């Protein structure tokens, strides 16, 4: 494993090209509440707290003094709200999108800020005992959590709209499609989570490897591309979540 | 640096392989309590952002939309009203103009009538005066003729007396 040893060497360059994939900064929880021995990935929580704090602080600053004629931060936040509202409206429909704006919108905002934080905040300058700080979305736990929440959300949407009749969709249009329809419930969160996870992790790996090979200028275009894909991934995740919820809310045309 | 692309790819594969190998402690697909906690954390974030971000801003946006719609309606109403008023004023103006024309015409007619009347009266007066004057002249003339006649009588008597003497004359 000489090659891998080489990879783990931290260069003297400030942009340390150290790759620590699959290592986690474990925190033991559970002992504290005496509910068994559980571990969590500390690096995910540290960075996600930063992301959440960023979102909350910006929201707080922007909505502290709301005016009829917006200015400064409020303008920016209204743009953001308009953007996520449009995502929800386009997928769920004019009539029922309003209660889903917070969920779909927060999906977009959280994933977007998380992805970009991974690319723009120099996490690696902060040393932690194990692993390294990176975008929270490059951990499979985060993306699966978000995908499962999306699944729960569209189940909740469908059942609250159509009651138990929601499950009739499994045998529509014909009962022959039952296995495929059931399979779909698994593939939806699976594809959602793995798409996001894979894209973000791959982007960070590519950048890290390129920085390791050519530490100057060459990684920049890839980094820019990474920013672009990160934004697109956030948009895709939120759009698909909206689409699934909208699909569940669709009333049967009979 | 003699690293080829193939070697790099090999690294990546090795890396991923090793990551998956060490599932006991870590690994790419290491699921643990992070998953539910991130989910809970995300739901809390949704709730907080709902209170802090979505609700107030949506309210402001809705209020603004309402305000704009109201203002627009008000403006439409106002412009309609002003148009109506303008039309009304136009009508009134026309009417006033017509009325004033009428008044002028009437006044002119009255004045003309008055003038004619005055002229007629003046002429009448003049006529009367003239008649009076001519009557007076006539009278004077009459008087003068009368006095002349009486004088003629006396004068002719005197002339007769002178010619034929007093006795004859008184006979």
XYZ file of C-alpha atoms in Angstrom:
425
model
C 0.000 0.000 0.000
C 2.817 2.333 -0.711
C 0.662 4.292 -3.090
C -1.937 4.874 -0.439
C 0.698 5.895 2.035
C 1.765 8.473 -0.481
C -1.787 9.734 -0.626
C -1.911 10.255 3.078
C 1.114 12.489 3.147
C 0.211 16.010 3.990
C 2.059 18.349 1.704
C 3.793 21.378 3.052
C 1.449 23.387 0.859
C -1.368 25.038 2.794
C -3.942 23.307 0.609
C -3.274 19.973 2.197
C -3.925 17.222 -0.289
C -4.687 14.582 2.229
C -7.381 12.129 1.412
C -9.210 10.447 4.208
C -12.109 8.704 2.605
C -14.162 6.385 4.732
C -12.644 7.520 7.980
C -14.925 9.039 10.509
C -14.534 11.149 13.569
C -16.552 8.972 15.923
C -18.437 10.389 18.806
C -19.804 7.989 21.357
C -23.326 8.888 22.319
C -25.911 6.728 23.974
C -23.750 6.032 26.974
C -24.668 9.463 28.097
C -28.397 8.750 28.102
C -27.814 5.082 28.928
C -29.673 3.848 25.880
C -26.952 1.654 24.560
C -23.769 2.275 22.719
C -24.188 4.340 19.599
C -21.682 6.205 17.534
C -22.166 9.174 15.256
C -19.930 10.792 12.683
C -18.734 13.901 14.424
C -17.411 15.609 11.315
C -20.884 15.497 9.747
C -22.427 17.170 12.746
C -19.770 19.838 13.074
C -20.141 20.929 9.471
C -23.917 20.539 9.389
C -24.170 22.720 12.463
C -22.153 25.369 10.692
C -24.453 25.076 7.682
C -27.572 25.251 9.843
C -26.190 28.184 11.807
C -25.412 29.970 8.551
C -28.959 29.427 7.278
C -30.517 30.531 10.541
C -28.319 33.606 10.917
C -28.976 34.727 7.358
C -32.708 34.172 7.785
C -32.681 36.010 11.066
C -30.731 38.973 9.715
C -32.855 39.147 6.602
C -36.246 38.954 8.261
C -35.461 41.020 11.332
C -36.872 44.207 9.891
C -39.291 43.365 7.136
C -40.303 46.219 4.884
C -42.890 46.541 2.199
C -40.196 47.843 -0.090
C -37.382 45.346 0.378
C -33.742 46.284 0.581
C -30.444 44.552 1.185
C -30.699 41.195 2.841
C -34.450 41.074 2.612
C -34.173 41.378 -1.142
C -31.769 38.490 -1.256
C -33.937 36.326 0.963
C -37.029 37.135 -1.060
C -35.176 36.007 -4.134
C -34.255 32.772 -2.382
C -37.818 32.243 -1.208
C -39.152 32.934 -4.668
C -36.727 30.419 -6.085
C -37.692 27.580 -3.737
C -41.348 28.507 -4.004
C -41.080 28.160 -7.755
C -39.528 24.716 -7.361
C -42.402 23.605 -5.145
C -45.010 25.305 -7.312
C -43.708 23.761 -10.516
C -43.696 20.232 -9.070
C -46.687 20.185 -6.732
C -49.015 22.558 -8.489
C -50.471 25.958 -7.783
C -53.239 24.607 -5.582
C -51.408 22.576 -2.987
C -47.803 23.656 -2.987
C -47.974 26.127 -0.121
C -47.733 23.768 2.890
C -44.828 21.964 1.199
C -42.680 25.003 0.558
C -40.831 24.770 3.897
C -39.904 21.118 3.385
C -38.905 21.278 -0.274
C -37.314 24.686 0.177
C -35.276 23.620 3.179
C -34.136 20.539 1.284
C -32.794 22.794 -1.430
C -31.289 25.392 0.892
C -29.675 22.869 3.220
C -28.207 20.728 0.447
C -27.114 23.751 -1.535
C -25.390 25.477 1.373
C -23.911 22.168 2.531
C -22.504 21.382 -0.919
C -21.078 24.830 -1.388
C -19.678 24.911 2.114
C -17.713 21.817 1.191
C -16.227 23.626 -1.763
C -15.863 27.149 -0.422
C -15.090 26.880 3.287
C -11.483 25.778 3.870
C -12.488 23.035 6.260
C -9.153 21.307 5.985
C -7.406 24.074 7.835
C -9.272 22.906 10.922
C -7.639 19.811 12.274
C -9.766 17.163 13.896
C -8.381 13.989 15.457
C -9.703 11.657 12.790
C -11.087 12.083 9.327
C -11.558 15.587 7.974
C -14.237 18.177 7.777
C -16.116 18.311 4.499
C -19.576 18.925 3.145
C -22.148 17.143 5.329
C -23.672 15.796 2.123
C -20.633 13.674 1.340
C -21.620 11.318 4.110
C -24.080 8.598 3.115
C -25.917 8.982 6.420
C -26.922 12.533 5.614
C -28.158 11.813 2.119
C -30.037 8.673 3.169
C -31.620 10.607 6.022
C -32.820 13.292 3.637
C -34.035 10.720 1.110
C -35.955 8.774 3.741
C -37.530 11.983 4.996
C -38.605 12.654 1.422
C -40.167 9.187 1.239
C -41.990 9.780 4.512
C -43.106 13.167 3.236
C -44.690 11.832 0.091
C -46.301 8.945 1.942
C -47.717 11.424 4.415
C -48.888 13.656 1.578
C -50.628 10.800 -0.221
C -52.253 9.299 2.853
C -53.451 12.627 4.206
C -54.962 13.418 0.824
C -56.540 10.124 -0.150
C -56.551 8.125 3.066
C -55.964 4.410 2.777
C -56.977 4.639 -0.874
C -53.507 5.986 -1.506
C -52.204 2.440 -1.595
C -54.458 1.682 -4.520
C -51.774 3.294 -6.641
C -49.755 0.082 -6.342
C -52.237 -1.797 -8.473
C -52.731 0.998 -10.939
C -52.981 0.892 -13.855
C -52.971 -2.903 -13.550
C -52.120 -5.293 -10.684
C -49.416 -6.779 -12.868
C -47.287 -3.768 -12.120
C -47.516 -4.352 -8.361
C -43.920 -5.597 -7.944
C -42.531 -2.750 -9.990
C -44.602 -0.223 -8.112
C -43.380 -1.578 -4.790
C -39.834 -1.676 -6.038
C -40.173 1.956 -6.950
C -40.663 2.901 -3.311
C -37.189 1.546 -2.659
C -35.498 2.903 -5.722
C -36.724 6.414 -5.130
C -34.868 7.068 -1.870
C -31.995 4.922 -3.031
C -31.432 6.908 -6.191
C -32.010 10.217 -4.407
C -29.447 9.496 -1.717
C -26.815 7.839 -3.880
C -26.991 10.480 -6.565
C -26.276 13.237 -4.094
C -23.726 11.270 -2.111
C -21.877 10.068 -5.186
C -21.751 13.436 -6.869
C -20.492 15.334 -3.859
C -17.979 12.704 -2.786
C -16.712 12.268 -6.331
C -16.362 15.996 -6.750
C -14.362 16.324 -3.550
C -12.201 13.347 -4.472
C -11.466 14.689 -7.924
C -10.515 18.060 -6.522
C -8.375 16.490 -3.827
C -6.571 14.234 -6.264
C -5.980 17.068 -8.685
C -4.699 19.296 -5.899
C -2.403 16.513 -4.865
C -1.056 16.086 -8.386
C -0.926 19.708 -9.535
C -1.381 22.016 -6.601
C -1.593 25.209 -8.639
C -4.329 26.592 -10.896
C -5.162 23.332 -12.655
C -7.794 22.276 -10.088
C -9.561 25.617 -10.384
C -11.764 24.759 -13.382
C -12.669 21.471 -11.735
C -13.537 23.356 -8.562
C -15.775 25.700 -10.556
C -17.378 22.688 -12.192
C -17.818 21.249 -8.708
C -19.684 24.354 -7.598
C -21.921 24.005 -10.619
C -22.680 20.321 -10.056
C -23.237 20.964 -6.355
C -25.877 23.549 -7.136
C -27.444 21.274 -9.737
C -27.538 18.364 -7.292
C -29.323 20.485 -4.706
C -31.807 21.576 -7.343
C -32.325 17.993 -8.529
C -32.879 16.691 -5.023
C -35.431 19.363 -4.179
C -37.140 19.090 -7.559
C -37.450 15.309 -7.316
C -38.726 15.533 -3.753
C -41.304 18.033 -4.961
C -42.189 15.799 -7.887
C -42.706 12.769 -5.649
C -44.880 14.765 -3.267
C -46.813 16.233 -6.173
C -47.318 12.759 -7.616
C -48.782 11.586 -4.312
C -51.088 14.573 -4.122
C -52.334 14.129 -7.646
C -56.011 13.304 -7.449
C -57.232 10.423 -9.527
C -58.857 11.594 -12.689
C -62.038 9.594 -12.830
C 6.079 13.070 -11.133
C 5.594 10.102 -13.362
C 2.050 9.348 -12.439
C -0.114 8.283 -15.338
C -3.816 8.489 -15.553
C -4.100 4.746 -15.230
C -2.201 4.795 -11.987
C -4.416 7.516 -10.712
C -7.474 5.495 -11.530
C -5.906 2.555 -9.773
C -5.458 4.672 -6.702
C -9.028 5.650 -6.730
C -10.141 2.042 -6.968
C -7.756 0.976 -4.264
C -8.895 3.807 -2.133
C -12.531 2.931 -2.502
C -11.732 -0.740 -1.995
C -9.883 -0.047 1.191
C -12.626 2.223 2.378
C -15.168 -0.529 1.928
C -12.840 -3.121 3.433
C -12.525 -1.298 6.704
C -16.239 -1.333 7.444
C -15.642 -2.327 11.041
C -14.154 1.033 11.793
C -15.406 3.459 9.222
C -15.910 3.055 5.513
C -17.903 4.880 2.932
C -21.119 3.086 3.751
C -20.915 3.210 7.493
C -24.446 3.708 8.749
C -24.896 4.545 12.387
C -26.856 6.848 14.662
C -25.823 9.758 12.436
C -28.678 8.924 10.083
C -31.673 9.402 12.428
C -29.998 12.290 14.185
C -29.382 14.116 10.902
C -33.008 13.476 10.002
C -34.190 14.922 13.306
C -31.797 17.787 12.937
C -33.153 18.476 9.465
C -36.748 18.449 10.697
C -35.798 20.922 13.426
C -34.164 23.075 10.758
C -37.369 22.918 8.699
C -39.388 24.024 11.727
C -36.976 26.823 12.613
C -36.735 28.097 9.063
C -40.509 27.917 8.800
C -40.820 30.289 11.737
C -37.823 32.424 10.858
C -37.841 32.485 7.092
C -40.801 31.041 5.209
C -43.707 32.358 7.255
C -42.671 35.993 7.707
C -41.372 36.363 4.169
C -44.391 34.670 2.625
C -46.606 36.950 4.655
C -44.695 39.987 3.455
C -44.849 38.820 -0.141
C -48.575 38.140 0.093
C -49.208 41.451 1.771
C -47.233 43.225 -0.901
C -49.135 41.435 -3.641
C -52.383 42.394 -1.934
C -51.221 45.969 -1.521
C -50.206 46.223 -5.155
C -53.482 44.729 -6.302
C -55.457 47.100 -4.130
C -53.488 50.073 -5.343
C -53.918 48.991 -8.905
C -57.646 48.664 -8.464
C -57.780 51.998 -6.693
C -55.810 53.607 -9.486
C -58.064 52.076 -12.098
C -61.110 53.289 -10.227
C -59.596 56.732 -9.817
C -58.712 57.039 -13.456
C -62.209 55.948 -14.396
C -63.641 58.492 -11.999
C -61.401 61.237 -13.303
C -62.373 60.384 -16.836
C -66.005 60.597 -15.896
C -65.390 63.908 -14.190
C -63.554 65.216 -17.207
C -66.445 64.241 -19.408
C -68.861 65.873 -17.032
C -66.845 69.045 -16.980
C -66.597 69.009 -20.722
C -70.344 68.736 -20.922
C -70.811 71.477 -18.390
C -68.352 73.636 -20.237
C -70.215 73.117 -23.468
C -73.468 73.915 -21.785
C -72.024 77.010 -20.176
C -70.677 78.134 -23.495
C -74.008 77.611 -25.113
C -75.740 79.449 -22.295
C -73.364 82.340 -22.496
C -73.906 82.520 -26.228
C -77.614 82.611 -25.606
C -77.253 85.276 -22.967
C -75.134 87.375 -25.262
C -77.611 86.984 -28.078
C -80.454 87.855 -25.773
C -78.634 90.839 -24.401
C -77.855 91.999 -27.890
C -81.453 91.603 -28.891
C -82.586 93.465 -25.820
C -80.126 96.206 -26.414
C -81.197 96.492 -30.006
C -84.808 96.618 -28.965
C -84.044 99.205 -26.353
C -82.110 101.234 -28.861
C -84.920 101.014 -31.363
C -87.376 102.002 -28.719
C -85.247 104.904 -27.672
C -84.815 106.040 -31.216
C -88.507 105.815 -31.819
C -89.273 107.720 -28.675
C -86.735 110.339 -29.518
C -88.174 110.693 -32.975
C -91.635 110.966 -31.502
C -90.490 113.626 -29.118
C -88.771 115.464 -31.847
C -91.905 115.203 -33.938
C -94.014 116.466 -31.093
C -91.685 119.335 -30.430
C -91.614 120.203 -34.049
C -95.380 120.114 -34.241
C -95.633 122.241 -31.145
C -93.126 124.646 -32.560
C -94.959 124.872 -35.854
C -98.237 125.330 -34.011
C -96.686 128.168 -32.037
C -95.355 129.687 -35.178
C -98.775 129.461 -36.688
C -100.303 131.124 -33.681
C -97.710 133.876 -33.690
C -98.274 134.344 -37.333
C -101.994 134.551 -36.701
C -101.458 137.029 -33.926
C -99.119 139.035 -36.034
C -101.588 139.041 -38.877
C -104.381 140.088 -36.539
C -102.386 142.917 -35.077
C -101.321 143.831 -38.552
C -104.963 143.852 -39.616
C -105.964 146.124 -36.794
C -103.050 148.362 -37.556
C -104.078 148.307 -41.206
C -107.532 149.487 -40.121
C -106.202 152.369 -38.108
C -103.629 153.236 -40.655
C -106.135 153.145 -43.465
C -108.502 155.363 -41.400
C -105.703 157.789 -40.725
C -104.773 157.771 -44.383
C -108.462 158.357 -45.245
C -108.765 161.148 -42.729
C -105.712 162.726 -44.101
C -106.976 162.439 -47.641
C -110.606 163.296 -47.251
C -110.725 165.021 -43.957
C -112.031 163.983 -40.642
C -115.695 164.636 -41.236
C -115.968 162.675 -44.305
C -114.008 159.962 -42.945
C -116.293 159.548 -39.876
C -119.250 159.147 -41.955
